[in-house]
Coordinates of C-alpha atoms and ligand atoms in Angstrom, one line a residue:
X10 CA 0.0 0.2 -0.1
X11 CA 1.8 3.2 -1.2
X12 CA 2.0 5.9 1.2
X13 CA 1.6 9.5 0.5
X14 CA 4.2 11.5 2.2
X15 CA 4.3 15.3 3.3
X16 CA 2.2 17.9 1.7
X17 CA 5.7 19.3 -0.2
X18 CA 6.1 15.9 -2.2
X19 CA 2.2 15.1 -2.0
X20 CA 1.2 16.1 -5.4
X21 CA 4.3 14.2 -6.8
X22 CA 3.4 11.1 -4.9
X23 CA 0.2 10.9 -5.9
X24 CA 0.4 11.6 -9.8
X25 CA 3.2 8.9 -9.4
X26 CA 0.6 6.3 -7.9
X27 CA -1.8 7.1 -10.1
X28 CA 0.4 6.6 -12.8
X29 CA 2.1 3.7 -11.7
X30 CA -1.9 2.1 -11.5
X31 CA -2.7 3.3 -15.0
X32 CA 0.6 1.2 -16.4
X33 CA -0.4 -1.6 -14.5
X34 CA -4.4 -1.3 -15.5
X35 CA -5.1 -1.3 -12.2
X36 CA -8.2 1.0 -10.4
X37 CA -6.5 3.5 -7.4
X38 CA -8.2 3.8 -4.1
X39 CA -7.8 5.6 -1.2
X40 CA -8.4 4.4 2.5
X41 CA -7.9 5.8 6.0
X42 CA -8.4 3.1 8.9
X43 CA -11.2 1.1 6.4
X44 CA -13.8 1.6 9.1
X45 CA -16.5 3.0 7.2
X46 CA -15.3 1.1 4.0
X47 CA -17.8 -1.8 2.4
X48 CA -14.7 -3.8 1.2
X49 CA -15.2 -6.7 -1.5
X50 CA -13.0 -10.0 -0.2
X51 CA -10.3 -9.1 -2.6
X52 CA -9.3 -5.3 -3.8
X53 CA -7.6 -5.8 -7.1
X54 CA -5.9 -2.4 -6.8
X55 CA -3.9 0.4 -5.8
X56 CA -4.6 1.7 -2.3
X57 CA -3.2 5.1 -1.1
X58 CA -3.2 5.9 2.1
X59 CA -1.9 9.0 4.1
X60 CA 1.1 9.1 6.6
X61 CA 1.0 12.9 7.2
X62 CA 0.2 12.6 11.1
X63 CA 1.4 16.2 11.9
X64 CA -0.6 18.6 14.1
X65 CA 0.3 22.2 14.6
X66 CA -1.9 24.2 16.7
X67 CA -1.8 28.4 16.5
X68 CA -4.3 29.5 19.0
X69 CA -7.5 28.2 18.7
X70 CA -6.4 26.9 14.9
X71 CA -5.6 23.1 14.8
X72 CA -4.1 21.9 11.3
X73 CA -3.8 18.4 11.2
X74 CA -2.7 16.1 8.6
X75 CA -4.9 13.3 6.8
X76 CA -2.9 10.4 8.3
X77 CA -3.9 11.3 12.1
X78 CA -6.0 8.9 13.8
X79 CA -8.7 11.1 15.0
X80 CA -9.4 10.0 18.4
X81 CA -5.6 10.7 19.0
X82 CA -6.4 14.2 17.9
X83 CA -9.2 14.7 20.3
X84 CA -7.1 13.4 22.9
X85 CA -4.0 16.1 22.0
X86 CA -6.5 19.3 21.5
X87 CA -7.9 18.5 25.0
X88 CA -4.4 18.1 26.6
X89 CA -3.5 21.3 24.4
X90 CA -6.7 23.2 26.5
X91 CA -8.6 23.3 23.5
X92 CA -12.4 22.0 23.6
X93 CA -15.4 20.7 21.2
X94 CA -14.4 17.6 20.1
X95 CA -14.9 15.5 23.2
X96 CA -18.3 14.4 22.1
X97 CA -16.8 13.0 19.1
X98 CA -14.4 11.0 21.2
X99 CA -13.7 7.1 20.2
X100 CA -15.0 7.4 16.7
X101 CA -12.4 5.1 14.9
X102 CA -10.4 6.2 11.9
X103 CA -8.5 8.9 10.2
X104 CA -8.6 12.6 10.0
X105 CA -8.7 12.6 6.4
X106 CA -11.6 10.3 6.3
X107 CA -13.7 12.9 8.9
X108 CA -14.7 15.6 6.5
X109 CA -15.9 12.3 4.0
X110 CA -19.0 11.5 6.0
X111 CA -18.9 15.2 8.4
X112 CA -18.6 12.4 11.4
X113 CA -20.6 13.1 14.5
X114 CA -21.8 11.8 17.4
X115 CA -23.4 12.4 20.8
X116 CA -25.2 16.0 19.3
X117 CA -22.0 17.0 17.6
X118 CA -20.9 16.9 14.1
X119 CA -17.9 17.9 12.5
X120 CA -18.5 20.9 10.7
X121 CA -19.0 23.2 13.5
X122 CA -15.9 23.0 13.8
X123 CA -13.9 23.1 10.4
X124 CA -12.5 26.3 8.7
X125 CA -11.1 24.2 5.6
X126 CA -10.1 21.1 4.1
X127 CA -7.4 20.8 1.7
X128 CA -7.5 18.3 -0.7
X129 CA -6.1 17.4 -4.2
X130 CA -8.7 17.8 -6.6
X131 CA -7.9 14.8 -9.2
X132 CA -10.3 16.8 -11.9
X133 CA -7.5 18.8 -12.7
X134 CA -4.8 17.5 -10.6
X135 CA -4.9 20.6 -8.3
X136 CA -4.3 20.8 -4.7
X137 CA -7.6 22.7 -3.3
X138 CA -8.3 24.5 -0.1
X139 CA -11.9 24.0 0.7
X140 CA -13.6 26.4 3.1
X141 CA -16.0 25.2 5.5
X142 CA -19.0 26.2 3.0
X143 CA -17.5 24.6 -0.2
X144 CA -18.0 21.4 1.8
X145 CA -21.4 21.4 1.6
X146 CA -21.7 19.8 5.0
X147 CA -24.6 18.0 5.8
X148 CA -25.9 15.3 8.1
X149 CA -23.2 12.4 7.5
X150 CA -22.5 13.9 4.2
X151 CA -20.5 16.1 2.4
X152 CA -19.3 17.2 -1.3
X153 CA -16.4 14.3 -1.2
X154 CA -19.2 11.8 -0.2
X155 CA -21.3 12.7 -3.3
X156 CA -18.4 12.9 -5.7
X157 CA -16.7 10.1 -4.9
X158 CA -13.3 9.3 -6.6
X159 CA -12.8 13.1 -7.1
X160 CA -10.7 14.1 -3.8
X161 CA -7.8 13.2 -1.7
X162 CA -8.0 15.1 1.6
X163 CA -5.1 16.1 2.4
X164 CA -5.3 17.7 5.6
X165 CA -8.0 19.6 7.7
X166 CA -8.3 22.9 9.9
X167 CA -10.4 23.1 12.9
X168 CA -11.1 26.2 14.7
X169 CA -11.8 25.1 18.4
X170 CA -12.9 26.6 21.5
X171 CA -10.3 28.0 24.6
X172 CA -13.2 27.3 27.2
X173 CA -15.2 24.3 27.9
X174 CA -18.7 24.7 27.3
X175 CA -20.2 21.0 27.3
X176 CA -22.7 20.0 24.9
X177 CA -25.5 17.9 26.8
X178 CA -28.3 17.6 24.5
X179 CA -27.8 14.1 23.6
X180 CA -30.3 12.0 25.9
X181 CA -27.7 9.7 27.3
X182 CA -26.0 12.7 28.2
X183 CA -28.6 14.5 30.1
X184 CA -28.6 12.4 32.9
X185 CA -24.7 11.8 33.8
X186 CA -23.7 13.8 37.2
X187 CA -22.5 17.4 36.9
X188 CA -19.2 16.3 38.6
X189 CA -18.7 14.3 35.2
X190 CA -19.6 16.6 32.7
X191 CA -18.3 19.6 33.9
X192 CA -14.9 18.8 32.9
X193 CA -13.7 17.5 29.7
X194 CA -11.8 14.7 30.6
X195 CA -14.7 13.6 32.6
X196 CA -17.3 13.9 29.9
X197 CA -14.9 12.4 27.1
X198 CA -14.3 9.3 29.5
X199 CA -18.6 9.3 30.2
X200 CA -18.7 9.3 26.0
X201 CA -16.0 6.4 25.8
X202 CA -17.9 4.5 28.3
X203 CA -21.1 4.8 26.9
X204 CA -19.8 3.8 23.5
X205 CA -18.0 1.0 24.8
X206 CA -21.2 -0.7 26.3
X207 CA -23.5 0.5 23.4
X208 CA -21.5 -1.0 20.4
X209 CA -19.5 -3.8 19.6
X210 CA -16.0 -4.0 19.2
X211 CA -14.9 -3.7 16.0
X212 CA -11.8 -5.1 16.6
X213 CA -13.2 -8.3 17.3
X214 CA -16.3 -8.6 15.0
X215 CA -15.9 -6.4 12.0
X216 CA -18.3 -3.7 11.4
X217 CA -18.7 -0.2 10.0
X218 CA -20.5 1.2 13.1
X219 CA -24.3 2.6 11.9
X220 CA -25.1 1.1 8.9
X221 CA -28.3 3.3 8.3
X222 CA -28.7 7.1 8.7
X223 CA -31.4 7.6 10.9
X224 CA -34.1 9.4 8.6
X225 CA -35.5 12.9 8.5
X226 CA -39.5 12.6 8.9
X227 CA -42.0 15.1 9.1
X228 CA -43.5 15.6 12.4
X229 CA -46.8 13.7 11.7
X230 CA -44.8 10.6 11.1
X231 CA -42.9 11.1 14.2
X232 CA -46.1 11.8 16.0
X233 CA -47.2 8.5 14.6
X234 CA -44.3 6.6 15.6
X235 CA -44.8 8.2 19.0
X236 CA -48.7 6.7 19.2
X237 CA -47.7 3.4 18.2
X238 CA -45.0 2.9 20.8
X239 CA -42.1 2.6 17.9
X240 CA -40.1 5.5 19.5
X241 CA -40.7 6.9 22.9
X242 CA -42.5 10.2 23.8
X243 CA -39.2 11.7 25.6
X244 CA -36.6 10.2 22.5
X245 CA -34.9 13.0 21.0
X246 CA -35.6 13.8 17.7
X247 CA -33.3 16.6 16.7
X248 CA -34.2 18.4 13.2
X249 CA -36.6 15.3 12.7
X250 CA -34.3 12.7 12.7
X251 CA -35.6 9.6 13.9
X252 CA -33.5 6.7 15.7
X253 CA -33.1 4.3 12.7
X254 CA -31.9 1.3 15.2
X255 CA -35.6 1.9 16.9
X256 CA -37.2 1.1 13.5
X257 CA -35.6 -2.2 13.3
X258 CA -36.1 -3.4 16.7
X259 CA -39.8 -2.4 16.4
X260 CA -39.6 -4.1 13.5
X261 CA -38.5 -7.4 15.3
X262 CA -35.5 -8.1 12.9
X263 CA -32.7 -8.7 15.7
X264 CA -32.3 -12.2 14.7
X265 CA -32.2 -11.5 10.7
X266 CA -29.3 -13.0 9.5
X267 CA -27.7 -13.7 6.0
X268 CA -24.9 -16.1 5.8
X269 CA -22.7 -14.9 9.1
X270 CA -23.8 -11.3 8.5
X271 CA -25.9 -10.4 11.5
X272 CA -27.6 -7.4 13.4
X273 CA -25.3 -6.7 16.4
X274 CA -27.2 -7.8 19.8
X275 CA -25.5 -4.8 21.4
X276 CA -26.8 -2.1 18.7
X277 CA -30.0 -2.7 16.2
X278 CA -28.2 -0.1 14.0
X279 CA -25.1 -2.1 13.6
X280 CA -24.2 -5.0 11.2
X281 CA -21.7 -6.9 12.1
X282 CA -19.4 -9.9 10.2
X283 CA -19.3 -12.6 12.6
X284 CA -16.8 -14.3 10.6
X285 CA -16.1 -15.1 7.1
X286 CA -19.2 -13.2 5.8
X287 CA -19.1 -11.5 1.7
X288 CA -19.9 -8.1 0.5
X289 CA -22.9 -9.8 -0.9
X290 CA -24.0 -11.2 2.5
X291 CA -23.7 -7.9 4.0
X292 CA -25.5 -6.0 1.5
X293 CA -28.1 -8.8 1.2
X294 CA -29.0 -8.5 4.7
X295 CA -28.7 -4.6 4.8
X296 CA -31.4 -4.6 1.6
X297 CA -34.0 -7.1 3.7
X298 CA -33.7 -4.6 6.4
X299 CA -34.5 -1.9 4.4
X300 CA -37.3 -3.8 2.8
X301 CA -38.9 -4.8 6.3
X302 CA -38.5 -1.7 7.6
X303 CA -40.3 -0.1 4.5
X304 CA -43.1 -3.0 4.7
X305 CA -43.9 -2.1 8.3
X306 CA -43.6 1.8 8.3
X307 CA -43.3 3.0 4.9
X308 CA -39.7 4.5 5.6
X309 CA -37.0 4.6 3.7
X310 CA -33.4 3.8 5.3
X311 CA -30.2 5.2 3.6
X312 CA -27.1 3.2 4.1
X313 CA -24.5 5.3 5.7
X314 CA -21.2 3.9 4.2
X315 CA -19.9 3.9 0.9
X316 CA -19.0 1.3 -1.6
X317 CA -15.0 2.1 -2.2
X318 CA -14.9 4.3 -5.5
X319 CA -11.7 4.5 -7.6
X320 CA -9.8 7.6 -8.0
X321 CA -10.5 9.5 -11.0
X322 CA -7.3 10.1 -13.1
X323 CA -7.3 11.0 -16.7
X324 CA -7.3 8.8 -19.5
Ligands
FAD429 C1 -17.5 0.9 16.0 C2 -17.6 1.9 14.9 C3 -18.1 3.3 15.4 C4 -18.5 4.1 14.6 N1 -18.6 5.2 15.2 C5 -19.0 6.6 14.2 C6 -19.9 7.2 14.9 O1 -20.0 7.8 16.2 N2 -19.9 8.8 14.3 C7 -19.2 8.7 12.8 O2 -19.5 9.8 12.0 N3 -19.0 7.4 12.1 C8 -18.7 6.6 13.3 N4 -18.1 5.5 12.5 C9 -17.5 5.6 11.3 C10 -16.3 5.4 10.6 O3 -15.1 5.6 12.0 C11 -15.8 7.2 10.1 O4 -16.7 7.3 9.3 C12 -14.7 7.5 10.1 O5 -14.1 8.7 9.7 C13 -13.8 6.5 8.7 O6 -12.5 6.8 8.9 P1 -11.6 5.7 8.6 O7 -10.3 6.1 8.4 O8 -11.6 4.5 8.9 O9 -12.2 5.8 7.0 P2 -12.3 4.8 5.7 O10 -12.8 3.3 6.1 O11 -11.0 4.2 5.5 O12 -12.9 5.4 4.3 C14 -14.4 5.8 4.5 C15 -14.3 6.5 3.2 O13 -13.6 7.6 3.2 C16 -12.8 7.5 1.7 N5 -11.8 8.4 2.3 C17 -10.6 8.0 3.5 N6 -9.6 8.6 4.0 C18 -10.0 9.7 2.7 C19 -8.9 11.0 2.1 N7 -7.6 10.8 2.5 N8 -9.3 11.5 1.3 C20 -10.3 11.1 0.4 N9 -11.2 10.2 0.8 C21 -10.8 9.3 1.8 C22 -12.9 6.1 1.7 O14 -11.9 6.1 0.3 C23 -14.0 5.5 2.2 O15 -14.7 5.6 1.0 C24 -17.6 3.9 13.2 C25 -17.5 3.2 12.8 C26 -17.2 2.0 13.9 C27 -16.3 0.7 13.3

């Protein structure tokens, strides 16, 4: 797996890798940690990944290379007295992949901190600096996700907060004692612990985290789900978002499986590979879940992770 080097040599490295792939008649892909990639059993091609893990802090601005691990960045910024990323603790993967689906958790999404994203635009082989607005971020979505194969993210600049202001809008956090949530380290630890209990360990049982996005519904649809006790009357529905896990649970799909792909007993939104499941098993199971939720509630579940798309390179 060729590694993309520091920014100065980046364009050359990328071009050489693309050239190499072209001569070998192979597709070229970019991957970070692989924690949100739907991978086939065999991948014939050249896979690029960034080894730029540099973190530069200037005041509240943090510029970080695409190859840094996201959770290491969270730890480093807290240590440096910069706040905001606590709720995004323990999300697996790299900084370069974080803007692709605008990672989010516990009431916070990445885009609220992004100043700019540096990338190589393969449509014109140019290094570009995209301001947050140009990235078209929305819920688990971005320009990068909508134009797969076009951009290779090389670094990102975030603006964090010099003062800790906990964000406790997410239901699980509201019940935590103030003595925990009043310190950034306490809040981070609490989130790590909740995640540890709620999610299966992806190092032991392959999974990509949430497999489906939470659907965004009209108020009348939400009321109907509340009436039928599919979601509780107190369940948070920020911006009309309804828990896809609750829909899967209410449709009694827990025991659904295809080959060795099944729904995690720890979290209904997670499809896990129980050993030897193929990409086809996983996608067939996902489709079954979509069909059954559609039949039961008339709601379409959208798949969150993307299939791996080859990088564009000019013919
Ligand atoms: C247990 C578990 C829990 C998770 N929890 C959350 C969560 O709470 N919130 C959340 O948002 N996500 C969550 N995820 C999903 C995942 O952690 C994030 O999407 C993460 O950003 C993926 O990082 P990665 O480096 O592993 O990306 P990869 O899986 O390697 O890549 C994901 C996609 O990004 C592309 N990509 C990777 N690097 C680059 C780059 N430098 N330039 C351009 N494209 C690139 C890849 O081609 C691929 O399409 C979870 C996943 C797991 C397994």
